[in-house]
Amino acid sequence: MEHVTAFAAVPETVRAFGFFIDGTWRDAAERETMVRRSPAFGRDVTSVALCTRADVDEAVAAARKAFRARSWAGIGGADRAAVLLGVARIIRQRAEELAFWETLETGKPISQSRAEIADAAGHYEYCAGIAQSLSGEAFNTHGDDMFGVVTREPVGVVGLINPWNFPFIVLAERLPYILASGNSVVVKPSEMTSATTLMFADLLKEAGLPDGVYNVVTGTGPVVGQAIAEHRDVDMISFTGSTRTGEAVLKASASNFKKASLELGGKNPQIVFADADLDDAADGVAFGLCFNAGQCCVSGSRLIVEETVAERFQALVLDKLSRIRIGDCLDPETQLGAIVSDQQCEKILGYVKLGEEEGATVACGGNTVAVSGGRFIAPTLLTGVRNDMRVAREEIFGPVLCMITFSTAGEALEIANDSPYGLGASIWTKDIDKALRAMRGVQAGRTWVNTTIAGGPGQPVGGFKQSGIGREGGRMGVEEYTEVKSVHIAIGKRKHWVT
Ligand code: NDP
């Protein structure tokens, strides 16, 4: 309990971080720094170095050196698994400290940070299994003179560019999958939320990860992110963030035709049929909207509800939204967290105004809430929305729900799929046939039936259409960070071509 008390209040002083290359900490020295003001408390909490292109060069060189030295890539899967299991153990030991800094920088409720840190440990444990079982294929079907094998090998140096909304769990949904096969990595967290990614360097070292395998360079996207994406000695890029920045990263990665894995935006439908358990669905819709204050790529931001129950369902959702607890983010009872930046806050409120201009009605919310010196927006429901309105088409990335009605299952799917995105979708019905047909018809990389935002290490995640390329998580998530080699091996004396 003493441990918990130590992380119960906002610190009096700003915690200054350096950056991490080749197993050692570097000071910010003469570089500019950026101070992060906690969105939940309005107090300065951390400061990070704004690294340069030269720092990126150094980090990539360290990652390349470690890869070439085979200090990680060259050891057995069982040895890599032992390190990954050690990492999971240390995450669990230091969970409270990690959750505390995650909450200070992101403004998410402490209960959510704690859950994300625990889930993160699970990803390292899961990947310890795959590190030992990753395999290719054997072809004993090529006749007596030939044998074929397909092997997998690590791609080499991976550049990992992460967003501000889930710093530690997004890292956990990528890093152990990258490490499982033996890759080295250069990570750039968002400049707003770098603390836990930096703190993690010490945990990895303590668990036995060799120097140079994990490097962190902090700073802005246009400088550090761009330099990683363009770098000719980076073999693969993994990016999570907005579709617009994803496009820029993809273009930059063409410098040396890097492999790319992109998880981008979403405008995720919640389809509620009249025969659903409406109480459950209303609770799921409230959670799917307000999880991470709507700053979530799979946020269920479009409510597509059957006309015949629309009025009743709206009342149930309004009741749920009115009872969500907004408060001190270090209070375990708090459910709705802060908005990450002033810019994001203005963007969200701008969309509420736009929705009204487009003809929608604000049924609840649409206002800021003052708590603990932080920056919060009340859960907001826009009714009377049509799917061609900008509020229904663009990613708002805040707790703003757009309600649209439908009259047939076909129409529901048409509305759900009429979007440039295809990241997540939820279907609420008690009719198994309806559920299966909707599941098959909806264009989304993650689809939930009678639940939302459920997940875990085993199943891959990613998007259709403009929501991304590739898959993270599961066995596929490890395979994504490998190259495939197809090998033919001749048996016996060659039949000569030149006779
Ligand atoms: P970005 O997509 O711009 O940021 C994501 C990451 O990319 C950050 O680490 C950022 O760095 C970095 N980055 C920015 N520009 C470049 C670049 N040119 N080359 C390489 N990396 C770059 O998101 P924003 O923070 O600007 O948020 C804007 C909107 O994006 C949100 O309102 C939301 O709609 C969406 N978004 C979606 C996310 C998702 O999970 N799908 C996650 C985050 C945002 P830095 O921030 O340090 O400058």
Coordinates of C-alpha atoms and ligand atoms in Angstrom, one line a residue:
M1 CA 0.0 0.0 0.0
E2 CA 3.0 2.3 0.6
H3 CA 3.8 1.9 -3.1
V4 CA 0.3 3.1 -4.0
T5 CA 0.5 6.1 -1.7
A6 CA 3.7 7.2 -3.4
F7 CA 1.7 7.6 -6.7
A8 CA -1.4 9.2 -5.3
A9 CA -0.6 12.9 -6.0
V10 CA 0.7 15.0 -8.8
P11 CA 4.5 15.5 -8.2
E12 CA 5.7 19.0 -7.3
T13 CA 8.6 18.9 -9.8
V14 CA 8.8 18.2 -13.5
R15 CA 10.4 14.9 -14.3
A16 CA 13.1 15.4 -17.0
F17 CA 13.9 12.6 -19.4
G18 CA 16.8 12.1 -21.7
F19 CA 16.6 9.6 -24.6
F20 CA 17.9 6.1 -25.0
I21 CA 20.4 4.8 -27.6
D22 CA 22.5 1.6 -27.6
G23 CA 21.7 0.8 -24.0
T24 CA 22.6 4.2 -22.5
W25 CA 20.8 7.3 -21.6
R26 CA 21.6 10.6 -23.4
D27 CA 21.0 14.0 -21.8
A28 CA 18.9 16.5 -23.7
A29 CA 22.0 18.6 -23.4
E30 CA 21.9 21.6 -25.9
R31 CA 18.7 20.2 -27.6
E32 CA 15.4 22.0 -27.2
T33 CA 13.0 20.4 -24.7
M34 CA 9.3 20.1 -24.5
V35 CA 7.4 20.3 -21.2
R36 CA 4.2 18.3 -20.9
R37 CA 1.4 19.8 -19.0
S38 CA -0.9 17.1 -17.6
P39 CA -4.3 17.4 -19.4
A40 CA -6.0 16.0 -16.3
F41 CA -4.5 18.4 -13.8
G42 CA -3.2 21.4 -15.7
R43 CA 0.2 21.0 -14.1
D44 CA 3.6 20.5 -15.7
V45 CA 4.7 16.9 -15.2
T46 CA 7.4 15.8 -17.6
S47 CA 10.0 17.2 -20.1
V48 CA 11.5 15.4 -23.1
A49 CA 14.3 16.2 -25.5
L50 CA 13.4 17.3 -29.0
C51 CA 15.9 15.0 -30.8
T52 CA 17.4 15.8 -34.2
R53 CA 17.9 13.9 -37.4
A54 CA 21.5 13.2 -36.3
D55 CA 20.0 11.5 -33.2
V56 CA 17.8 9.3 -35.4
D57 CA 20.9 8.4 -37.5
E58 CA 22.7 7.4 -34.3
A59 CA 19.8 5.3 -33.0
V60 CA 19.3 3.5 -36.4
A61 CA 23.1 2.8 -36.5
A62 CA 22.9 1.3 -33.0
A63 CA 19.9 -0.8 -33.9
R64 CA 21.7 -2.0 -37.1
K65 CA 24.9 -2.8 -35.1
A66 CA 22.9 -4.9 -32.6
F67 CA 21.1 -6.7 -35.5
R68 CA 24.4 -7.4 -37.3
A69 CA 26.0 -8.6 -34.0
R70 CA 23.2 -11.1 -33.7
S71 CA 23.1 -10.5 -29.9
W72 CA 19.3 -10.9 -30.1
A73 CA 18.5 -12.2 -33.6
G74 CA 21.1 -15.0 -33.3
I75 CA 20.0 -16.5 -30.0
G76 CA 17.4 -19.2 -29.7
G77 CA 13.7 -18.6 -29.4
A78 CA 13.7 -20.0 -25.9
D79 CA 16.3 -17.4 -24.8
R80 CA 14.2 -14.6 -26.3
A81 CA 11.2 -16.0 -24.6
A82 CA 12.9 -15.9 -21.2
V83 CA 13.7 -12.2 -21.7
L84 CA 10.1 -11.5 -22.8
L85 CA 8.7 -13.3 -19.8
G86 CA 11.1 -11.3 -17.5
V87 CA 9.8 -8.1 -19.1
A88 CA 6.2 -9.2 -18.3
R89 CA 7.2 -9.9 -14.7
I90 CA 8.8 -6.5 -14.2
I91 CA 5.8 -4.7 -15.8
R92 CA 3.6 -6.3 -13.2
Q93 CA 6.0 -5.4 -10.4
R94 CA 6.1 -1.8 -11.5
A95 CA 2.6 -1.5 -12.7
E96 CA 1.5 1.2 -10.3
E97 CA 4.4 3.5 -11.2
L98 CA 3.8 3.0 -15.0
A99 CA 0.1 3.5 -14.6
F100 CA 0.7 6.7 -12.6
W101 CA 2.9 8.3 -15.3
E102 CA 0.6 7.1 -18.0
T103 CA -2.3 8.9 -16.3
L104 CA -0.4 12.1 -15.7
E105 CA 0.7 12.5 -19.3
T106 CA -2.4 11.2 -21.1
G107 CA -5.1 12.3 -18.7
K108 CA -6.8 8.9 -18.7
P109 CA -8.4 7.6 -15.5
I110 CA -6.1 5.6 -13.3
S111 CA -8.3 2.5 -13.4
Q112 CA -7.9 2.5 -17.2
S113 CA -4.1 3.0 -17.1
R114 CA -3.9 0.1 -14.6
A115 CA -5.9 -2.2 -16.9
E116 CA -3.8 -1.2 -19.9
I117 CA -0.5 -1.9 -18.0
A118 CA -1.8 -5.4 -17.0
D119 CA -2.9 -6.1 -20.5
A120 CA 0.5 -5.0 -21.8
A121 CA 2.2 -7.6 -19.6
G122 CA 0.0 -10.3 -21.3
H123 CA 1.3 -9.3 -24.8
Y124 CA 4.9 -10.0 -23.7
E125 CA 3.9 -13.3 -22.2
Y126 CA 2.0 -14.3 -25.4
C127 CA 4.9 -13.4 -27.6
A128 CA 7.3 -15.5 -25.5
G129 CA 5.3 -18.5 -26.8
I130 CA 5.5 -17.4 -30.4
A131 CA 9.2 -16.7 -30.1
Q132 CA 9.7 -20.4 -29.5
S133 CA 7.2 -21.7 -32.0
L134 CA 7.6 -19.4 -35.0
S135 CA 8.1 -21.6 -38.0
G136 CA 7.9 -21.9 -41.7
E137 CA 6.8 -24.7 -44.0
A138 CA 8.4 -27.8 -45.5
F139 CA 7.5 -29.1 -49.0
N140 CA 8.2 -32.8 -49.4
T141 CA 6.1 -32.8 -52.6
H142 CA 8.7 -31.7 -55.2
G143 CA 9.7 -35.2 -56.2
D144 CA 12.7 -37.3 -55.4
D145 CA 15.2 -34.7 -56.6
M146 CA 14.1 -31.7 -54.7
F147 CA 13.1 -30.6 -51.2
G148 CA 11.6 -27.2 -50.3
V149 CA 11.4 -25.1 -47.2
V150 CA 10.0 -21.7 -46.4
T151 CA 11.7 -20.0 -43.6
R152 CA 10.9 -16.8 -41.7
E153 CA 13.6 -14.3 -40.5
P154 CA 13.4 -11.0 -38.8
V155 CA 13.2 -8.0 -41.2
G156 CA 16.1 -6.2 -39.4
V157 CA 15.6 -2.6 -38.1
V158 CA 12.1 -1.6 -37.4
G159 CA 11.0 2.1 -37.0
L160 CA 8.0 2.3 -34.6
I161 CA 6.1 5.6 -34.6
N162 CA 3.4 5.7 -31.9
P163 CA 0.5 8.0 -31.0
W164 CA -0.5 9.8 -27.8
N165 CA -3.8 8.1 -27.1
F166 CA -2.4 4.7 -25.8
P167 CA 1.3 5.1 -25.3
F168 CA 2.0 1.9 -23.3
I169 CA -0.6 -0.5 -24.7
V170 CA 0.1 0.4 -28.3
L171 CA 3.8 -0.2 -27.6
A172 CA 2.9 -3.6 -26.1
E173 CA 0.7 -4.5 -29.1
R174 CA 3.8 -3.9 -31.4
L175 CA 7.1 -4.3 -29.5
P176 CA 7.1 -7.9 -28.3
Y177 CA 5.8 -9.0 -31.7
I178 CA 8.7 -7.1 -33.3
L179 CA 11.2 -8.6 -30.8
A180 CA 9.9 -12.2 -30.9
S181 CA 11.7 -13.0 -34.2
G182 CA 14.9 -11.0 -33.4
N183 CA 14.4 -7.5 -34.8
S184 CA 15.9 -4.4 -33.4
V185 CA 13.8 -1.3 -33.0
V186 CA 13.9 2.5 -33.0
V187 CA 10.8 3.9 -31.3
K188 CA 9.4 7.4 -31.5
P189 CA 6.6 8.0 -29.0
S190 CA 4.3 11.1 -29.3
E191 CA 6.2 14.1 -27.9
M192 CA 3.1 14.6 -25.6
T193 CA 3.3 11.1 -24.0
S194 CA 6.8 9.8 -24.0
A195 CA 7.3 8.9 -20.3
T196 CA 6.3 5.3 -20.2
T197 CA 8.1 4.4 -23.4
L198 CA 11.3 6.0 -22.0
M199 CA 10.9 4.3 -18.6
F200 CA 10.4 1.0 -20.3
A201 CA 14.1 1.2 -21.6
D202 CA 15.3 0.4 -18.0
L203 CA 12.8 -2.4 -17.6
L204 CA 13.9 -4.1 -20.9
K205 CA 17.6 -3.7 -19.8
E206 CA 16.9 -5.2 -16.4
A207 CA 15.1 -8.2 -18.1
G208 CA 18.3 -8.8 -20.2
L209 CA 17.5 -7.3 -23.6
P210 CA 20.9 -6.7 -25.3
D211 CA 22.1 -3.1 -25.8
G212 CA 21.1 -1.5 -29.1
V213 CA 18.0 -3.6 -29.6
Y214 CA 15.6 -1.0 -28.2
N215 CA 16.3 2.6 -28.8
V216 CA 14.0 5.6 -28.1
V217 CA 14.3 9.0 -29.8
T218 CA 11.8 11.6 -28.6
G219 CA 10.6 14.7 -30.4
T220 CA 8.2 15.9 -33.0
G221 CA 6.6 13.9 -35.8
P222 CA 7.7 16.2 -38.7
V223 CA 11.4 16.0 -37.5
V224 CA 12.0 12.7 -35.7
G225 CA 9.1 10.7 -37.2
Q226 CA 9.8 11.8 -40.7
A227 CA 13.5 11.0 -40.3
I228 CA 12.7 7.5 -39.2
A229 CA 10.1 7.0 -42.0
E230 CA 12.6 8.2 -44.6
H231 CA 15.7 6.5 -43.3
R232 CA 17.3 4.3 -45.8
D233 CA 18.7 1.9 -43.2
V234 CA 15.3 1.2 -41.6
D235 CA 13.8 -2.0 -43.1
M236 CA 10.2 -1.6 -41.9
I237 CA 8.0 1.1 -40.5
S238 CA 5.1 0.5 -38.1
F239 CA 2.9 3.6 -37.7
T240 CA -0.2 4.2 -35.6
G241 CA -2.0 7.5 -35.9
S242 CA -4.1 9.6 -38.2
T243 CA -4.8 8.5 -41.8
R244 CA -3.4 11.8 -43.1
T245 CA 0.0 11.3 -41.3
G246 CA -0.1 7.6 -42.3
E247 CA -0.2 8.7 -45.9
A248 CA 2.9 10.9 -45.4
V249 CA 4.7 8.1 -43.6
L250 CA 3.9 5.7 -46.4
K251 CA 5.2 8.1 -49.0
A252 CA 8.4 8.7 -47.0
S253 CA 8.9 5.0 -46.5
A254 CA 9.2 4.6 -50.3
S255 CA 12.8 5.9 -50.0
N256 CA 14.0 2.3 -49.8
F257 CA 10.7 0.5 -50.3
K258 CA 10.3 -0.4 -46.6
K259 CA 7.8 -2.9 -45.5
A260 CA 5.0 -0.9 -43.8
S261 CA 2.3 -1.7 -41.2
L262 CA -0.2 1.1 -40.6
E263 CA -3.0 1.3 -38.1
L264 CA -5.0 4.5 -38.9
G265 CA -8.3 6.2 -38.2
G266 CA -11.8 4.9 -37.9
K267 CA -15.5 6.0 -37.8
N268 CA -16.8 2.9 -36.3
P269 CA -20.4 1.8 -36.5
Q270 CA -22.4 0.5 -33.6
I271 CA -25.4 -1.3 -35.3
V272 CA -28.3 -1.8 -32.9
F273 CA -31.1 -4.0 -34.1
A274 CA -34.6 -3.8 -32.5
D275 CA -34.3 -7.3 -31.1
A276 CA -31.0 -6.6 -29.1
D277 CA -30.9 -6.6 -25.4
L278 CA -31.2 -2.8 -25.4
D279 CA -30.0 -2.3 -21.8
D280 CA -26.7 -4.2 -22.7
A281 CA -26.4 -2.4 -26.0
A282 CA -26.9 1.1 -24.4
D283 CA -24.2 0.2 -21.8
G284 CA -21.8 -1.0 -24.6
V285 CA -22.5 2.1 -26.7
A286 CA -21.7 4.4 -23.7
F287 CA -18.5 2.5 -23.0
G288 CA -17.5 2.3 -26.7
L289 CA -17.9 6.1 -26.9
C290 CA -16.3 7.2 -23.7
F291 CA -13.4 4.7 -23.4
N292 CA -10.3 7.0 -23.5
A293 CA -12.7 9.9 -23.8
G294 CA -13.4 8.9 -27.4
Q295 CA -9.7 9.4 -28.3
C296 CA -9.5 5.9 -29.6
C297 CA -9.1 4.5 -33.1
V298 CA -11.9 2.0 -32.5
S299 CA -14.2 4.4 -30.7
G300 CA -17.9 3.4 -31.5
S301 CA -18.7 6.9 -32.8
R302 CA -21.5 6.2 -35.2
L303 CA -24.7 4.8 -33.6
I304 CA -26.8 3.1 -36.3
V305 CA -30.1 2.1 -34.6
E306 CA -33.3 0.5 -35.9
E307 CA -36.0 3.1 -36.3
T308 CA -38.7 1.2 -34.4
V309 CA -36.6 1.4 -31.1
A310 CA -34.7 4.6 -31.8
E311 CA -36.6 6.7 -29.3
R312 CA -36.4 4.1 -26.5
F313 CA -32.8 3.4 -27.2
Q314 CA -31.9 7.1 -27.2
A315 CA -33.4 7.5 -23.7
L316 CA -31.4 4.5 -22.5
V317 CA -28.2 5.9 -23.9
L318 CA -28.9 9.4 -22.5
D319 CA -29.4 7.8 -19.1
K320 CA -26.1 5.9 -19.3
L321 CA -24.1 9.0 -20.5
S322 CA -25.6 11.2 -17.7
R323 CA -24.2 8.7 -15.1
I324 CA -20.6 8.4 -16.3
R325 CA -18.3 9.6 -13.6
I326 CA -16.0 12.5 -14.6
G327 CA -13.5 13.5 -11.9
D328 CA -10.0 13.4 -10.6
C329 CA -8.1 11.0 -12.9
L330 CA -6.1 9.5 -9.9
D331 CA -9.4 8.5 -8.3
P332 CA -10.1 4.9 -9.1
E333 CA -13.8 5.6 -9.5
T334 CA -13.4 8.1 -12.3
Q335 CA -14.5 6.8 -15.7
L336 CA -14.1 9.6 -18.2
G337 CA -10.7 11.1 -18.7
A338 CA -9.3 14.3 -20.0
I339 CA -8.8 15.6 -23.6
V340 CA -5.2 15.4 -24.6
S341 CA -4.5 18.9 -25.8
D342 CA -6.1 22.3 -26.3
Q343 CA -6.0 21.7 -30.0
Q344 CA -7.8 18.4 -29.7
C345 CA -10.4 20.0 -27.4
E346 CA -11.1 22.8 -30.0
K347 CA -11.3 20.3 -32.8
I348 CA -13.9 18.2 -30.9
L349 CA -16.0 21.3 -29.9
G350 CA -15.7 22.5 -33.5
Y351 CA -17.3 19.3 -34.7
V352 CA -20.2 19.7 -32.3
K353 CA -20.8 23.2 -33.7
L354 CA -20.5 21.8 -37.2
G355 CA -23.0 19.1 -36.4
E356 CA -25.5 21.7 -35.4
E357 CA -24.9 23.7 -38.5
E358 CA -25.4 20.6 -40.6
G359 CA -28.8 20.1 -38.9
A360 CA -28.1 17.7 -36.1
T361 CA -29.4 18.2 -32.5
V362 CA -27.2 18.2 -29.4
A363 CA -29.2 15.8 -27.2
C364 CA -26.7 16.0 -24.4
G365 CA -23.2 17.3 -23.7
G366 CA -21.3 19.5 -26.2
N367 CA -19.7 21.4 -23.3
T368 CA -16.4 21.4 -21.4
V369 CA -16.3 20.3 -17.7
A370 CA -13.9 21.8 -15.2
V371 CA -12.4 19.2 -12.9
S372 CA -9.0 19.3 -11.0
G373 CA -7.6 22.0 -13.3
G374 CA -7.9 19.6 -16.3
R375 CA -9.5 19.7 -19.7
F376 CA -12.6 17.5 -20.1
I377 CA -15.6 17.3 -22.5
A378 CA -19.0 15.9 -21.4
P379 CA -20.3 12.8 -23.3
T380 CA -22.2 14.2 -26.2
L381 CA -25.0 12.8 -28.3
L382 CA -25.9 14.2 -31.7
T383 CA -29.3 13.1 -33.0
G384 CA -30.9 13.5 -36.4
V385 CA -27.5 12.8 -38.1
R386 CA -27.4 11.7 -41.7
N387 CA -24.4 9.6 -42.9
D388 CA -23.5 12.2 -45.5
M389 CA -22.8 14.9 -42.9
R390 CA -19.1 15.6 -42.0
V391 CA -19.7 14.7 -38.4
A392 CA -20.7 11.2 -39.5
R393 CA -17.8 10.8 -42.0
E394 CA -14.8 12.3 -40.2
E395 CA -12.9 11.1 -37.2
I396 CA -13.8 13.5 -34.3
F397 CA -11.7 11.6 -31.7
G398 CA -13.6 12.8 -28.7
P399 CA -16.7 11.6 -26.8
V400 CA -19.2 12.6 -29.5
L401 CA -21.7 10.1 -30.7
C402 CA -23.7 10.5 -34.0
M403 CA -27.0 8.8 -34.1
I404 CA -28.5 7.6 -37.4
T405 CA -31.5 5.4 -37.9
F406 CA -32.3 2.6 -40.3
S407 CA -35.3 0.5 -41.3
T408 CA -33.8 -2.7 -42.8
A409 CA -30.7 -4.8 -42.1
G410 CA -29.5 -4.1 -45.7
E411 CA -29.8 -0.4 -45.0
A412 CA -27.9 -0.7 -41.7
L413 CA -25.0 -2.4 -43.5
E414 CA -25.1 0.1 -46.4
I415 CA -24.7 3.0 -43.8
A416 CA -22.1 1.2 -41.8
N417 CA -19.9 0.5 -44.9
D418 CA -20.4 3.9 -46.5
S419 CA -17.2 5.3 -45.0
P420 CA -13.6 5.7 -46.1
Y421 CA -12.7 3.8 -43.0
G422 CA -13.0 0.1 -42.0
L423 CA -11.4 -0.3 -38.6
G424 CA -14.0 -1.6 -36.1
A425 CA -17.7 -2.4 -36.0
S426 CA -20.2 -3.6 -33.3
I427 CA -23.4 -5.5 -33.9
W428 CA -26.1 -5.8 -31.3
T429 CA -28.8 -8.4 -31.8
K430 CA -30.1 -11.6 -30.2
D431 CA -30.9 -13.1 -33.6
I432 CA -27.9 -15.4 -34.5
D433 CA -28.7 -15.3 -38.2
K434 CA -28.8 -11.5 -38.3
A435 CA -25.6 -11.3 -36.3
L436 CA -23.7 -13.6 -38.6
R437 CA -25.0 -11.9 -41.8
A438 CA -24.1 -8.5 -40.4
M439 CA -20.7 -9.8 -39.3
R440 CA -20.0 -11.1 -42.8
G441 CA -21.2 -8.0 -44.5
V442 CA -19.5 -5.3 -42.5
Q443 CA -16.2 -4.0 -43.7
A444 CA -14.1 -3.8 -40.6
G445 CA -10.9 -5.4 -39.4
R446 CA -12.3 -5.8 -35.9
T447 CA -15.9 -6.8 -35.5
W448 CA -17.7 -7.4 -32.2
V449 CA -21.1 -9.1 -31.6
N450 CA -23.0 -8.0 -28.5
T451 CA -19.8 -6.4 -27.1
T452 CA -17.4 -3.7 -28.1
I453 CA -13.6 -3.0 -27.9
A454 CA -12.9 -6.5 -26.5
G455 CA -9.5 -7.8 -27.3
G456 CA -6.3 -9.5 -26.2
P457 CA -3.0 -10.7 -27.5
G458 CA -4.2 -13.7 -29.6
Q459 CA -6.3 -12.1 -32.3
P460 CA -4.8 -9.8 -35.0
V461 CA -6.0 -6.2 -35.3
G462 CA -5.9 -3.8 -38.2
G463 CA -8.1 -2.1 -40.7
F464 CA -9.9 -2.4 -44.1
K465 CA -9.8 0.5 -46.6
Q466 CA -8.2 3.7 -45.3
S467 CA -7.9 2.4 -41.8
G468 CA -4.6 0.8 -42.5
I469 CA -2.3 -1.9 -44.0
G470 CA -1.2 -5.1 -42.3
R471 CA -2.2 -6.6 -38.9
E472 CA -0.8 -6.3 -35.4
G473 CA -1.2 -8.9 -32.7
G474 CA -1.6 -12.7 -32.8
R475 CA 0.7 -15.0 -34.7
M476 CA 0.1 -12.7 -37.7
G477 CA 1.5 -9.8 -35.8
V478 CA 4.8 -11.6 -35.3
E479 CA 4.9 -12.8 -39.0
E480 CA 4.2 -9.2 -40.1
Y481 CA 7.7 -8.3 -38.9
T482 CA 9.5 -11.1 -40.7
E483 CA 10.7 -11.7 -44.2
V484 CA 9.8 -15.0 -45.9
K485 CA 12.5 -17.0 -47.7
S486 CA 11.5 -19.7 -50.1
V487 CA 14.3 -22.3 -50.5
H488 CA 14.6 -25.2 -53.0
I489 CA 17.3 -27.8 -52.2
A490 CA 18.4 -30.2 -54.9
I491 CA 19.0 -33.8 -53.9
G492 CA 21.6 -35.9 -55.8
K493 CA 23.4 -35.3 -59.1
R494 CA 22.2 -32.4 -61.2
K495 CA 20.7 -33.1 -64.7
H496 CA 23.0 -30.9 -66.8
W497 CA 21.5 -28.1 -69.0
V498 CA 24.7 -27.8 -71.1
T499 CA 25.5 -31.3 -72.4
Ligands
NDP1 P1 -0.7 12.0 -35.9 O1 -1.1 10.9 -36.8 O2 -0.1 13.2 -36.5 O3 0.4 11.5 -34.8 C1 0.8 10.1 -34.6 C2 2.3 10.0 -34.5 O4 2.9 10.3 -35.7 C3 2.9 10.9 -33.4 O5 4.0 10.2 -32.8 C4 3.4 12.0 -34.3 O6 4.4 12.7 -33.6 C5 3.9 11.3 -35.5 N1 4.0 12.2 -36.7 C6 3.4 13.3 -37.0 N2 3.8 13.8 -38.2 C7 4.7 12.9 -38.7 C8 5.4 12.8 -39.9 N3 5.3 13.7 -40.9 N4 6.2 11.7 -40.1 C9 6.2 10.7 -39.2 N5 5.6 10.8 -38.0 C10 4.8 11.8 -37.8 O7 -1.8 12.4 -34.9 P2 -2.1 13.8 -34.1 O8 -1.4 13.7 -32.8 O9 -1.7 15.0 -34.9 O10 -3.7 13.7 -34.0 C11 -4.5 14.2 -35.1 C12 -5.7 13.3 -35.3 O11 -5.2 12.0 -35.7 C13 -6.5 13.1 -34.1 O12 -7.4 14.1 -33.9 C14 -7.2 11.8 -34.5 O13 -8.3 12.0 -35.3 C15 -6.1 11.0 -35.2 N6 -5.3 10.0 -34.4 C16 -5.6 8.8 -34.6 C17 -5.0 7.8 -33.9 C18 -5.4 6.4 -34.0 O14 -5.1 5.6 -33.1 N7 -6.0 6.0 -35.1 C19 -4.0 8.1 -32.9 C20 -3.7 9.5 -32.8 C21 -4.3 10.4 -33.6 P3 4.1 14.0 -32.6 O15 2.7 13.9 -32.1 O16 5.1 13.8 -31.5 O17 4.4 15.2 -33.4

